[in-house]
Coordinates of C-alpha atoms and ligand atoms in Angstrom, one line a residue:
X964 CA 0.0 0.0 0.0
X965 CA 1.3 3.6 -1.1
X966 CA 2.2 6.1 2.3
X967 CA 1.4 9.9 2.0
X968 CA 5.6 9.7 2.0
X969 CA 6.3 7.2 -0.1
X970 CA 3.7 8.8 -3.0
X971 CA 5.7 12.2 -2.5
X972 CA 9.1 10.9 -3.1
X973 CA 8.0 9.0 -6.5
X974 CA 6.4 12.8 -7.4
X975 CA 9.5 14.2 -6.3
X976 CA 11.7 11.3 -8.2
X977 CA 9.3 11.6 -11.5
X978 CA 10.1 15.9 -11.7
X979 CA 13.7 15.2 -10.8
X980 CA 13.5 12.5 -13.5
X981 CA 11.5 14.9 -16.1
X982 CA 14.1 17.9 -15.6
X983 CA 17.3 15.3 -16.3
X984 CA 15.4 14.9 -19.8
X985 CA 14.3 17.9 -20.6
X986 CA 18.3 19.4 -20.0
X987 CA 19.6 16.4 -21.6
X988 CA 17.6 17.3 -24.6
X989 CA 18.4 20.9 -24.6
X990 CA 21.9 20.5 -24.1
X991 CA 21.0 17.7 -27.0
X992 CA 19.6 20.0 -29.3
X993 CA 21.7 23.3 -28.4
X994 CA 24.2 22.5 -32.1
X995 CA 21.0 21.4 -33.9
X996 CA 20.7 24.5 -36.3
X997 CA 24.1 24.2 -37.4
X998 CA 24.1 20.2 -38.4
X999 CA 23.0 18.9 -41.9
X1000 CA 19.9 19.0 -42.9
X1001 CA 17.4 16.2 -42.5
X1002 CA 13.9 15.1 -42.0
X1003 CA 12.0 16.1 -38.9
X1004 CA 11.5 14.0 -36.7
X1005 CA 10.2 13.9 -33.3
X1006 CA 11.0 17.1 -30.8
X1007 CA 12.0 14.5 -28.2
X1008 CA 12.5 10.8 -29.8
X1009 CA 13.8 12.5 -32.7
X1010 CA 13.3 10.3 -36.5
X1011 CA 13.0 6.1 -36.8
X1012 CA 15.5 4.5 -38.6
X1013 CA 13.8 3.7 -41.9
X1014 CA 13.2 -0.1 -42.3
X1015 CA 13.3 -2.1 -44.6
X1016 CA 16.6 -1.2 -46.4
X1017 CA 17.4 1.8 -44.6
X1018 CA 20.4 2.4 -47.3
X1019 CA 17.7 2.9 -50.3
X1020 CA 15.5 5.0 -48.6
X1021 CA 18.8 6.6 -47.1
X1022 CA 19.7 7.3 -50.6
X1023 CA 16.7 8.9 -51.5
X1024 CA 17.0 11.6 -48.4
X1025 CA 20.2 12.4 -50.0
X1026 CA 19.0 13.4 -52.8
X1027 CA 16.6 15.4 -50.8
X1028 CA 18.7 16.7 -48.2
X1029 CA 22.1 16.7 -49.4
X1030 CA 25.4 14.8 -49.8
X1031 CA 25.6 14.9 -45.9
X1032 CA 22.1 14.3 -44.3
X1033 CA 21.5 14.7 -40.4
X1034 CA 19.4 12.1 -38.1
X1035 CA 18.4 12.6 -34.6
X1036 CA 18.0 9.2 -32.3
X1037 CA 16.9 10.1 -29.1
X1038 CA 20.1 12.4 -27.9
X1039 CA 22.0 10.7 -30.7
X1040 CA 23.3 12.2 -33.8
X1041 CA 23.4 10.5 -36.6
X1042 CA 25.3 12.0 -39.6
X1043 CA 25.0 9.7 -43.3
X1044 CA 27.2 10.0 -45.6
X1045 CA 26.1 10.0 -49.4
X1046 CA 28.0 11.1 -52.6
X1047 CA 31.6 10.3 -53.7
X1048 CA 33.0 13.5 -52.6
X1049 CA 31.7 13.5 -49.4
X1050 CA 32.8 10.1 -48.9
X1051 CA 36.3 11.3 -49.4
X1052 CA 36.2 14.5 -47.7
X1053 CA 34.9 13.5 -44.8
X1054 CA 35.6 9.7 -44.2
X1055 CA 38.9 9.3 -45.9
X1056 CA 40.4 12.8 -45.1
X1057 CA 39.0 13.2 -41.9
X1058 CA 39.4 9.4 -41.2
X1059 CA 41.8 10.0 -38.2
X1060 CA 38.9 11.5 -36.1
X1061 CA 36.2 8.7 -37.0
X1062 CA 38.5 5.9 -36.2
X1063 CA 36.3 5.5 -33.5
X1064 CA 33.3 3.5 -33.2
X1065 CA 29.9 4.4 -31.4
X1066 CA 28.9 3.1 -27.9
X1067 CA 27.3 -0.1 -28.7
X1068 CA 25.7 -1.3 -26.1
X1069 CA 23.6 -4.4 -27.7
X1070 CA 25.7 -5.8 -29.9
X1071 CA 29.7 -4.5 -29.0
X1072 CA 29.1 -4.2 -24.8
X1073 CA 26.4 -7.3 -24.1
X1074 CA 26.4 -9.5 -27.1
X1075 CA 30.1 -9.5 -27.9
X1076 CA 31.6 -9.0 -24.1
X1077 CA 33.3 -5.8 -25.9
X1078 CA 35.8 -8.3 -27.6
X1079 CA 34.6 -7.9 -31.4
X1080 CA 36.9 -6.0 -33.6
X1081 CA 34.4 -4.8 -35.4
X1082 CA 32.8 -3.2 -32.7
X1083 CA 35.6 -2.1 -30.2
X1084 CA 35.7 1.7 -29.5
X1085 CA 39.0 3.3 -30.5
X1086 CA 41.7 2.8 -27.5
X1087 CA 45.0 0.2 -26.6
X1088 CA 42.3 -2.8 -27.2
X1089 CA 41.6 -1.7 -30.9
X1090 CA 45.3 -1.1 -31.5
X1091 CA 46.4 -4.7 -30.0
X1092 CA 43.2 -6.4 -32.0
X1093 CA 44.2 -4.5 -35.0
X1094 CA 47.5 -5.2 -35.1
X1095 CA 47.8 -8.8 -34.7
X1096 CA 45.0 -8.8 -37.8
X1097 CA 47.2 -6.5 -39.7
X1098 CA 50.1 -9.4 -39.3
X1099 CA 48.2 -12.0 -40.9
X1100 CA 46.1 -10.4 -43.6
X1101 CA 48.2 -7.7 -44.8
X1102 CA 49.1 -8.0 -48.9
X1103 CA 52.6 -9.7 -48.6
X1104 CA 51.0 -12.2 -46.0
X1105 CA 47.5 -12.8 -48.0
X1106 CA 49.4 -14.1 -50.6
X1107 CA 50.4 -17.0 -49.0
X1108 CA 46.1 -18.0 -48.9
X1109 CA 46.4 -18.8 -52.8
X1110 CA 47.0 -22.0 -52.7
X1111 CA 44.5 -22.8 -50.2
X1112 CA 41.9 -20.0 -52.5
X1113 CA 43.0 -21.9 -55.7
X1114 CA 42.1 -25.1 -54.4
X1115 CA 38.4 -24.5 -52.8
X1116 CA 37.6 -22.0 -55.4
X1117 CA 38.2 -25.5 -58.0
X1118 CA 36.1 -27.7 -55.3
X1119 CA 33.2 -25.2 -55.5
X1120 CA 32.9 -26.1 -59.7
X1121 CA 33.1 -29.3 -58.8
X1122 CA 30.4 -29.2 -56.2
X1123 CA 28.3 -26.9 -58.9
X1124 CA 28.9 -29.9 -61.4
X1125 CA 27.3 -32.2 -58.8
X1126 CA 24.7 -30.1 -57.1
X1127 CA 24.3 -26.8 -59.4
X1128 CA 20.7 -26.5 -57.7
X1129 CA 22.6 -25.3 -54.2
X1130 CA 25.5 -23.1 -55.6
X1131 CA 24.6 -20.8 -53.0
X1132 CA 25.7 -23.4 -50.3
X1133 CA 28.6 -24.2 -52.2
X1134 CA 30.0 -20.6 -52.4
X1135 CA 29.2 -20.4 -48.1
X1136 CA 31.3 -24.0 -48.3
X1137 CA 34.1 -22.0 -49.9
X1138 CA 34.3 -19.2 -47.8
X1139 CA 33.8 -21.5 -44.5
X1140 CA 36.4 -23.6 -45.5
X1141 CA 39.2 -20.6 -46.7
X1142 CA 38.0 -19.4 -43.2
X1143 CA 38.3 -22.4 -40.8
X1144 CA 41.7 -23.1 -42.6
X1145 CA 43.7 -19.9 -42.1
X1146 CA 42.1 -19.4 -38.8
X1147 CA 42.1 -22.6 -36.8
X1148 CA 44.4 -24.7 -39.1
X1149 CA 41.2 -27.3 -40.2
X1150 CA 42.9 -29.7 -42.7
X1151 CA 39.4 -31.1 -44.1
X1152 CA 36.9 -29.1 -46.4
X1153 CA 34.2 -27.9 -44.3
X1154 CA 30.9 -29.1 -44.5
X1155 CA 28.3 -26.2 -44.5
X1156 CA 26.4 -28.7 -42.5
X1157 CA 29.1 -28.9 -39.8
X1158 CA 27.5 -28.5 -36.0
X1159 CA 30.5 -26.0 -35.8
X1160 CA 30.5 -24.4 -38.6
X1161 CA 26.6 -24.0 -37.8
X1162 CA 26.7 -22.5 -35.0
X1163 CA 29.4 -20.4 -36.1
X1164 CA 26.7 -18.8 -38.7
X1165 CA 24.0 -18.5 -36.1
X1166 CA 26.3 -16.2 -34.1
X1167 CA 26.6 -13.8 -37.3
X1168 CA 23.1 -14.2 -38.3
X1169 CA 22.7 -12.4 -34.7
X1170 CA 24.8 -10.3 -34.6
X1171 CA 23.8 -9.5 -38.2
X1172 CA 20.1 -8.3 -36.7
X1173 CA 21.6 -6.7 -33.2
X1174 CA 24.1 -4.4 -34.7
X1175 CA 21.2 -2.7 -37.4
X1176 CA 21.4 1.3 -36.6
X1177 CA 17.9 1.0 -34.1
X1178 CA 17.9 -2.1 -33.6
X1179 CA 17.5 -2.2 -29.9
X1180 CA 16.3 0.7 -28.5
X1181 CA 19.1 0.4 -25.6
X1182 CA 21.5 1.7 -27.9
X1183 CA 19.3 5.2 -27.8
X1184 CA 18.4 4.9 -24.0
X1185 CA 21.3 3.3 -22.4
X1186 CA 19.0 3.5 -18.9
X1187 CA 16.9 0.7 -20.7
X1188 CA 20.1 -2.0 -19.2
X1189 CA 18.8 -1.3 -16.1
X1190 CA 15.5 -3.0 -17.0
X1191 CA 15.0 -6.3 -15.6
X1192 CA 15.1 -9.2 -18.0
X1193 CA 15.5 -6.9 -20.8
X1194 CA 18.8 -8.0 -21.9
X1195 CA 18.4 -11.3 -21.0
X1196 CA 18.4 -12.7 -24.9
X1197 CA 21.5 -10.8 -25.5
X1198 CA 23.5 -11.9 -22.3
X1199 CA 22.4 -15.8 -23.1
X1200 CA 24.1 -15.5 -26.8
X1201 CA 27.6 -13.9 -25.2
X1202 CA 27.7 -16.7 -23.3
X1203 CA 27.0 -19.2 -26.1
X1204 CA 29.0 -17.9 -28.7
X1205 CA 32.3 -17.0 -26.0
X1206 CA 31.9 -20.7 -25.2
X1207 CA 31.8 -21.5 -28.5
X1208 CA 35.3 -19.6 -29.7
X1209 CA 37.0 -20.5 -26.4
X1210 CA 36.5 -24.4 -27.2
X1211 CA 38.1 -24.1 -31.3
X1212 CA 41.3 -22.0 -29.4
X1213 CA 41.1 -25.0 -26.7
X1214 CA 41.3 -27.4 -29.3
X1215 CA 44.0 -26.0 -31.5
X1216 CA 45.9 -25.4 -27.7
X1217 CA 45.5 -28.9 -27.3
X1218 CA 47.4 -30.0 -30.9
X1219 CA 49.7 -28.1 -30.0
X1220 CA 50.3 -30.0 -27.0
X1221 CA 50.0 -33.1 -29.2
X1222 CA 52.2 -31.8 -31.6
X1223 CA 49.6 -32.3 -34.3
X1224 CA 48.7 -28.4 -34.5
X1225 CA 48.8 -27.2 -38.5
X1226 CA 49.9 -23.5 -39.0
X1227 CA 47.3 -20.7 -38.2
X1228 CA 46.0 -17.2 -37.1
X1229 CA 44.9 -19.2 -33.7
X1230 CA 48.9 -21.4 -33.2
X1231 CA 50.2 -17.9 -34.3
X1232 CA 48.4 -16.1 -31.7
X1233 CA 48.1 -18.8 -28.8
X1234 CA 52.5 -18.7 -29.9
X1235 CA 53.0 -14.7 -29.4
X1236 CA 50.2 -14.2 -27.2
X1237 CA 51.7 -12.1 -24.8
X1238 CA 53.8 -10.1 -27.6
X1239 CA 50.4 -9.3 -28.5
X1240 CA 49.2 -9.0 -25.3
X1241 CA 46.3 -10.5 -25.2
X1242 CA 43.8 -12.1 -23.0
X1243 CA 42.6 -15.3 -23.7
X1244 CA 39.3 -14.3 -24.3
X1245 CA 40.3 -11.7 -26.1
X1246 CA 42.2 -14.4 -28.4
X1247 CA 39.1 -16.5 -28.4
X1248 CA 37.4 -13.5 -29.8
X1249 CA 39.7 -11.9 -32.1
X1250 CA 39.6 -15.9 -34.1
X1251 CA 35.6 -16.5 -33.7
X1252 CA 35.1 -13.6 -35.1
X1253 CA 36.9 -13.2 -38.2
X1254 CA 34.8 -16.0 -39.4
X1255 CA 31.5 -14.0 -38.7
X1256 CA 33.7 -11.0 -40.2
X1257 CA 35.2 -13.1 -43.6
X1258 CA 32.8 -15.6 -44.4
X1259 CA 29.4 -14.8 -44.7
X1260 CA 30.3 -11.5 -46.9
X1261 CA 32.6 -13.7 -48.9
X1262 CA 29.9 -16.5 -50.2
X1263 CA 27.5 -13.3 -50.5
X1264 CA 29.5 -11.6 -52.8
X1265 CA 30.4 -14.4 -55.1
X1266 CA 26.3 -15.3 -55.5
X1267 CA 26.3 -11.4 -56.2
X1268 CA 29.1 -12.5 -59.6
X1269 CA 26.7 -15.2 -60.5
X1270 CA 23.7 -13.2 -60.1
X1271 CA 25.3 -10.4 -62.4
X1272 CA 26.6 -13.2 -64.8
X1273 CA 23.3 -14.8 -65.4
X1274 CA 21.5 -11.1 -65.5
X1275 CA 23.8 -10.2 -67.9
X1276 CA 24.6 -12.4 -70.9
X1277 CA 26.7 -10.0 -72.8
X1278 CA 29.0 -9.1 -70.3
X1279 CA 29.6 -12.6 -69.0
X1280 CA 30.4 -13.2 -72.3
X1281 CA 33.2 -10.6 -72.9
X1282 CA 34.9 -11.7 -69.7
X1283 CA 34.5 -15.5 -71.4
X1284 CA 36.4 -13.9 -74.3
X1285 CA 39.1 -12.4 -72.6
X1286 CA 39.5 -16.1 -70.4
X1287 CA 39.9 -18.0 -73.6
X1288 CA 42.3 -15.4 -74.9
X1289 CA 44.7 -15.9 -72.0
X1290 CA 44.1 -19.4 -70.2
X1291 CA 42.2 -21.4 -73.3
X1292 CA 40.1 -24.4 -72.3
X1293 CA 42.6 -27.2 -71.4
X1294 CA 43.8 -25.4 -68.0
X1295 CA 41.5 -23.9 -65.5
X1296 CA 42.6 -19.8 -64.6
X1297 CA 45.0 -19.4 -61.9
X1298 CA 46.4 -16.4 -60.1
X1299 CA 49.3 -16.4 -62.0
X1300 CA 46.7 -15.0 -64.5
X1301 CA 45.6 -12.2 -62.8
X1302 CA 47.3 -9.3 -64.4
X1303 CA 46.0 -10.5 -67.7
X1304 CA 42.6 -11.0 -66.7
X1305 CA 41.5 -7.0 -66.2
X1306 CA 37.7 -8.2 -67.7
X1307 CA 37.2 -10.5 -64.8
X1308 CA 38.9 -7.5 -62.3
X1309 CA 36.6 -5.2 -63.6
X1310 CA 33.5 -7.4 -63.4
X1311 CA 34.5 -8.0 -59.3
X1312 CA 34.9 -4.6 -59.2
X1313 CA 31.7 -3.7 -60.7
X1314 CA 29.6 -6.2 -58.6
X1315 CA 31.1 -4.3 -55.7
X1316 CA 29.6 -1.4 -56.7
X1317 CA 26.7 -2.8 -57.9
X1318 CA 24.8 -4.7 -54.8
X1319 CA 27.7 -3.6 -51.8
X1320 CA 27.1 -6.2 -49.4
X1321 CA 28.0 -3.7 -46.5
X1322 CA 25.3 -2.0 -48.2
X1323 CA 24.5 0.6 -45.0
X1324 CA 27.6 0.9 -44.0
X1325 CA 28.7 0.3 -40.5
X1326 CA 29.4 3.0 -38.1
X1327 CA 31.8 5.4 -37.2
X1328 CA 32.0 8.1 -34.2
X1329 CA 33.4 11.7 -34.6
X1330 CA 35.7 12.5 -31.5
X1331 CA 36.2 15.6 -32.7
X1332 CA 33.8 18.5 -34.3
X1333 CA 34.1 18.4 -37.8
X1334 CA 33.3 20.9 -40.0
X1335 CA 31.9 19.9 -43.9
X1336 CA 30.9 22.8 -46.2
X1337 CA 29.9 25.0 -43.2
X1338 CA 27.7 22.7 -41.8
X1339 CA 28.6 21.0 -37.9
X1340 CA 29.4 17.2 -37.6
X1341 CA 29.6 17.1 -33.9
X1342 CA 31.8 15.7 -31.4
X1343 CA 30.4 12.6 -31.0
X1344 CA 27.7 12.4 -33.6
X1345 CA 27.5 9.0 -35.2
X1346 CA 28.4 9.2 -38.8
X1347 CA 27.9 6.1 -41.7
X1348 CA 29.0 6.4 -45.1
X1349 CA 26.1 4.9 -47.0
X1350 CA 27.8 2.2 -49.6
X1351 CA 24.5 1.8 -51.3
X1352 CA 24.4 5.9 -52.4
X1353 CA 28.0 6.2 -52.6
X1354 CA 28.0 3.4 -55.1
X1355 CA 25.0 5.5 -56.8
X1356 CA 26.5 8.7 -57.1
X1357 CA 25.9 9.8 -60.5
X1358 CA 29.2 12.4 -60.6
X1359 CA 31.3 9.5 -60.8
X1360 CA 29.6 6.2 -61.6
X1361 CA 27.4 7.6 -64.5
X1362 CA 24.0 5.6 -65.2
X1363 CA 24.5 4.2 -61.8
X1364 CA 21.9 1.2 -62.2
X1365 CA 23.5 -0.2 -65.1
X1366 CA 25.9 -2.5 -64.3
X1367 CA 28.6 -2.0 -66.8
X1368 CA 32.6 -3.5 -65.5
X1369 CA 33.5 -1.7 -68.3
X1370 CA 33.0 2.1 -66.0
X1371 CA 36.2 0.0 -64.4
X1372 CA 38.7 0.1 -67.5
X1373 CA 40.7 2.8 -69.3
X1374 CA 40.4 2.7 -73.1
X1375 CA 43.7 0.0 -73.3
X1376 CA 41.8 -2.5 -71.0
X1377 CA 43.5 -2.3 -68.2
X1378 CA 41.6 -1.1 -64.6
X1379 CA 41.7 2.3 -64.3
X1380 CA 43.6 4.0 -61.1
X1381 CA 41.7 7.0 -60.9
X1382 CA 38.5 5.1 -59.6
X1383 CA 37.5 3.3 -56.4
X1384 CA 34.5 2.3 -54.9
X1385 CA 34.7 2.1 -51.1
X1386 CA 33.1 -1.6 -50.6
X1387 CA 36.0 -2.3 -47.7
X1388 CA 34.7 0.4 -45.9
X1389 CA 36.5 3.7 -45.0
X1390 CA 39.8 5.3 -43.7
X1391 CA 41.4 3.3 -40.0
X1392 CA 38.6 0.9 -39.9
X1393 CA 38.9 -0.3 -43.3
X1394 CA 38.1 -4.1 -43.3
X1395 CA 41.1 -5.8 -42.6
X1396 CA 40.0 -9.0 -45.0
X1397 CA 39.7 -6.7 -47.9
X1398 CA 43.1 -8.5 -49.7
X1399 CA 42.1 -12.1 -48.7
X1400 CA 38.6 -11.1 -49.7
X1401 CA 39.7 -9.6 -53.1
X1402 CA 41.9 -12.9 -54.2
X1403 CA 38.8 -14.9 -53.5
X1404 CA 36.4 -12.9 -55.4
X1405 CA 39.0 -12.7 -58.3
X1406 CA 39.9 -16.4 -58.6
X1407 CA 35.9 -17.8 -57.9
X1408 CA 34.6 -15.5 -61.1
X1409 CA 38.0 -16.7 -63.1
X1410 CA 36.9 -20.0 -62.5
X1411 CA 33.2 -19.9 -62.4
X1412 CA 33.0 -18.1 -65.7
X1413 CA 35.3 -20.3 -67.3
X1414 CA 34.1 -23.3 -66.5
X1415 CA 30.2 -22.0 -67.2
X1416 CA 27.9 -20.1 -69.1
X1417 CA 25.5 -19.2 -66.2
X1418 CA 21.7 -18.3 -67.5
X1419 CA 18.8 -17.3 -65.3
X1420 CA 16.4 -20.1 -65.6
X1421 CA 13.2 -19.1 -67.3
X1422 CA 10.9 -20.4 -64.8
X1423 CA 12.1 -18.3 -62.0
X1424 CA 13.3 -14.9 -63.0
X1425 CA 15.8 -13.4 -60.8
X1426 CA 15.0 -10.5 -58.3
X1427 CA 18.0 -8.6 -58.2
X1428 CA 17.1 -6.5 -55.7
X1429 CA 16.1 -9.1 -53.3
X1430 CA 18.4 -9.3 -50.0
X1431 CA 18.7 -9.9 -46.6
X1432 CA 18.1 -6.8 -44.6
X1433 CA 20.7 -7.0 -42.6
X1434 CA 24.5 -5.4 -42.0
X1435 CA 26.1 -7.8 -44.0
X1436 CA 23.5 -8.2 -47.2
X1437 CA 23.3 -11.1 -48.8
X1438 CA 20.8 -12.2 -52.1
X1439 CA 17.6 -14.4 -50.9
X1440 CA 17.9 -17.8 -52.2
X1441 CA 17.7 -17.7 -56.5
X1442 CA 18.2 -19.7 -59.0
X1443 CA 20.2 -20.0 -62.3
X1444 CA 21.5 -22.3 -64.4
X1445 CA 24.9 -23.6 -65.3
X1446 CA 26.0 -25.0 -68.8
X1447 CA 29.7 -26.5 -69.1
X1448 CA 31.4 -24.4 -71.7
X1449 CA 33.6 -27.3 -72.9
X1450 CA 32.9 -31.3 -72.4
X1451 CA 36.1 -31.2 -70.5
X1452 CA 35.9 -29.2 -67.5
X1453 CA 35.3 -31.9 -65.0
X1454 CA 38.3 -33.7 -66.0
X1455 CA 40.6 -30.1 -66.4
X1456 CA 39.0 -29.6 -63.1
X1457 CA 40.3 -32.5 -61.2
X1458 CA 43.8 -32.8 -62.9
X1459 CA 44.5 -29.1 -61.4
X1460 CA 43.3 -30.9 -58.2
X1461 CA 45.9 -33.4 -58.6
X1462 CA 48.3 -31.4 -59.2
X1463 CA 47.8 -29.3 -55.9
Ligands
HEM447 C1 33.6 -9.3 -49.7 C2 34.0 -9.5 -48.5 C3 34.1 -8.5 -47.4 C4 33.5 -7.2 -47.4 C5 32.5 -6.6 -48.4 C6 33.9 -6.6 -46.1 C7 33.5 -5.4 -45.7 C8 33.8 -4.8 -44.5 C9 33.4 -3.5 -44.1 C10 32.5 -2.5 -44.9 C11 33.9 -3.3 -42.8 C12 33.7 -2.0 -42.0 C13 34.6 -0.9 -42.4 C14 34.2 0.4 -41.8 O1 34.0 0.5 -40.6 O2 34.2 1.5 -42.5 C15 34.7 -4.4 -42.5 C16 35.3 -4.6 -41.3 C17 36.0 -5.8 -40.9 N1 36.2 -6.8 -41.7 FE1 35.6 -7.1 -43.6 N2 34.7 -7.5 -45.5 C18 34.9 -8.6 -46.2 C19 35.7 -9.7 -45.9 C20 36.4 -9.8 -44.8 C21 37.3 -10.9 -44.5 C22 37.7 -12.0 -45.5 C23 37.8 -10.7 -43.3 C24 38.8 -11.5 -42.5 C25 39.3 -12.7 -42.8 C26 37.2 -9.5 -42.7 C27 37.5 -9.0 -41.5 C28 37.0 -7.8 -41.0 C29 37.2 -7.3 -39.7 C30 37.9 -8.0 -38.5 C31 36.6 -6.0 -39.6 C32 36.5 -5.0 -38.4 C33 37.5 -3.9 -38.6 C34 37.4 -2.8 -37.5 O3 36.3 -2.5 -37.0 O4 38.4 -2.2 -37.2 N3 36.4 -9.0 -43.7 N4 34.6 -5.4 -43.5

């Protein structure tokens, strides 16, 4: 039963409550006029984060608004990025100031135990995480995955020749198994029906849904933690998924005890852990991850190549040309062929452009004011730059909905220097894949589109716009089919297998 007293001090607790909000949204509000402009939204929860696809309709409000569009969240800025220029401008030259990330309370604090790369606010963590990434997939290291590329990306065309029907799977296969290899040392191909492997991809599918720009309202009202039960979802899936990347680090700890242990990121890091000084959670993390980070983007964007192939017949078939030129039909491509196979560079490259799979971008945080054409990005404002508009900007892709790999190439044929599409994402938190992930995507279309013509099957028509709506975007489920381009390719196929 409520006291007299007791009924006061809630009053007294609700207008001592009430006048916390109302400062914290003046003081919120006080650099409003000078931000980029935006919609309205509402004078205390400020605008919704469109959904579905926030990047298209995103891209529409910059037409609307502007290269640089403003959002209010609750107290939060948020600042989107659109055009080319601004791109550059902003998250390029003023990339030393949005190295950070934004307070993420869902998925970077609860979800990940604050261990995920990806989501790590700028400090000594990031540097130590960073750096012991850089060692392994920088260029002059990445080169050592092309044997272990050349050989899954010439297993996926023979699983297509098996199974064409789940080409989708096979491409995941790939990725998993490039994956599970340089991380942990895994000698066989993985299964994309491995327990581990599955559970692996339930962890990105949620962190795929947690780390969406609104997801969970926490991330706009931080005092929502306090909530009994509310993060209850969230703190059961840490626990799961840090068992989950502790036990593969046990278990390569353990053959290293045996002696058994193959080379890898994980033996590497277990080796020079304390060089690297890190925890062993940390280390748990810093492996588990890069499989959420390298995998499921990888098999998305080569369906993306054999969604453009099949869409578009003509263009497949100049890269087709350009393949028999240089490799013929009685070896498959290789990466020795690379320099000589611009077409096939500049049909990855337009893909990129075409359907990013970071399509929203993820987010960075100013921790400084930053000033872009007299308008106010504020000290920390949360700013995106938008892949899906950037890749749309008409100044510099023209005809931005065609896809045309030929936008890619100077007049010689070779891939033009003066043009980049920012698909890896933007200035110190670039992805650190992006030269693993680039040597996959080049040697999968080599091979793909010389071992097939790939035609959309008539029966089912292909939606190219339809995609998950998530951080990473990947194409719903499609069809197409796949026609040997010479009688021989099988048997090409596994003599280049031998031979590995
Ligand atoms: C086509 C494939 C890939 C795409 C499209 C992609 C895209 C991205 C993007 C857009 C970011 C965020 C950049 C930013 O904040 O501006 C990122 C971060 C990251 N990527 Fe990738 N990535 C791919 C493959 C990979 C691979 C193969 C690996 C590792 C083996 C990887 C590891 C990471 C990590 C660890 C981060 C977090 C970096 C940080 O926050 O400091 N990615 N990636």
């Amino acid at each position: 039963m409520f006291s007299f007293q007791s009924s006061l001090e809630l009053l007294v607790l609700a207008g001592f409550a009430a006048v916390v909000l109302v400062l914290a949204f003046r003081s919120g509000r006080r650099n409003e006029s000078a931000l980029p402009p935006g919609p309205v939204g509402h004078w205390l929860l400020g605008n919704e984060i469109p959904k579905p696809y926030a990047w298209r309709k995103f891209t529409e409000y910059t037409k609307q608004y502007g290269p640089v569009f403003s959002l209010r969240l609750g107290r939060q800025v948020l600042i989107v990025i659109g055009s080319y220029q601004a791109a550059v401008d902003v998250m390029e030259k003023q990339g030393a100031l949005l190295a950070d990330r934004p307070r993420s309370i869902a998925a970077g604090e609860i979800l990940s135990g604050g261990k995920r790369t990806l989501l790590v606010q700028q400090g000594e963590r990031l540097k130590r995480l960073r750096k012991a990434l850089h060692g392994h997939l920088q260029p002059k290291v990445a080169v050592n995955y092309e044997p272990l590329q050349a050989k899954a990306a010439l297993i996926m065309i023979i699983d297509i020749l098996h199974d064409p029907q789940h080409f989708q799977d096979h491409a995941k296969k790939y990725a998993a198994s490039v994956i599970m290899t340089l991380t942990y040392g895994k000698t066989t191909p993985t299964s994309y029906s491995d327990p581990e492997v599955q559970m692996v991809n339930e962890c990105t599918r949620r962190l795929g849904t947690v780390v969406k720009p609104g997801a969970w309202a926490v991330d706009s009202w931080p005092i929502l933690r306090y909530v009994p039960g509310y993060l209850s979802v969230l703190n059961r899936h840490h626990r799961e998924e840090l068992a989950l990347f502790r036990g593969q680090l046990d278990n390569v700890r353990n053959q290293m005890t045996a002696g058994t242990a193959q080379s890898s990121f994980a033996k590497e890091l277990i080796e020079r852990q304390v060089e690297y000084g890190l925890s062993d959670d940390e280390a748990a993390y810093l492996c588990g991850s890069l499989f959420g980070a390298g995998s499921d983007t990888t098999a998305a964007a080569i369906a993306v190549v054999i969604m453009a192939a099949a869409s578009f017949p003509d263009l497949q078939a100049n890269a087709q040309k350009q393949l028999d030129m240089v490799v013929g039909a009685d070896r498959t491509p290789t990466f020795n062929d690379r320099e000589e196979l611009p077409y096939i560079e500049a049909f990855v490259l337009e893909t990129f452009r075409w359907r990013p799979i970071s399509s929203g971008g993820f987010a960075h945080r100013a921790t400084e004011d930053i000033i872009y054409n007299g308008y106010l990005i504020p000290k920390g404002a949360t700013v995106i730059g938008n892949h899906w508009s950037i890749a749309r900007d008409p100044d510099v892709f023209p005809d931005p909905e065609a896809f045309r790999p030929e936008r890619w190439l100077t007049p010689e044929g070779t891939i033009r220097e003066d043009l980049r599409f920012y698909n890896f994402g933007f200035g110190r938190r670039v992805c650190p894949g992006q030269h693993l992930a680039n040597r996959s995507l080049y040697i999968n279309t080599a091979n793909l589109l010389w071992a097939f013509k790939i035609m959309p099957d008539p029966t089912r028509p292909i939606d190219t716009l339809a995609f998950t709506d998530t951080a990473n975007s990947h194409p719903l489920p499609f069809q197409v089919k796949f026609e040997s381009r010479n009688p021989n390719v099988f048997k090409t196929v596994k003599a280049a297998l031998e031979q590995m």
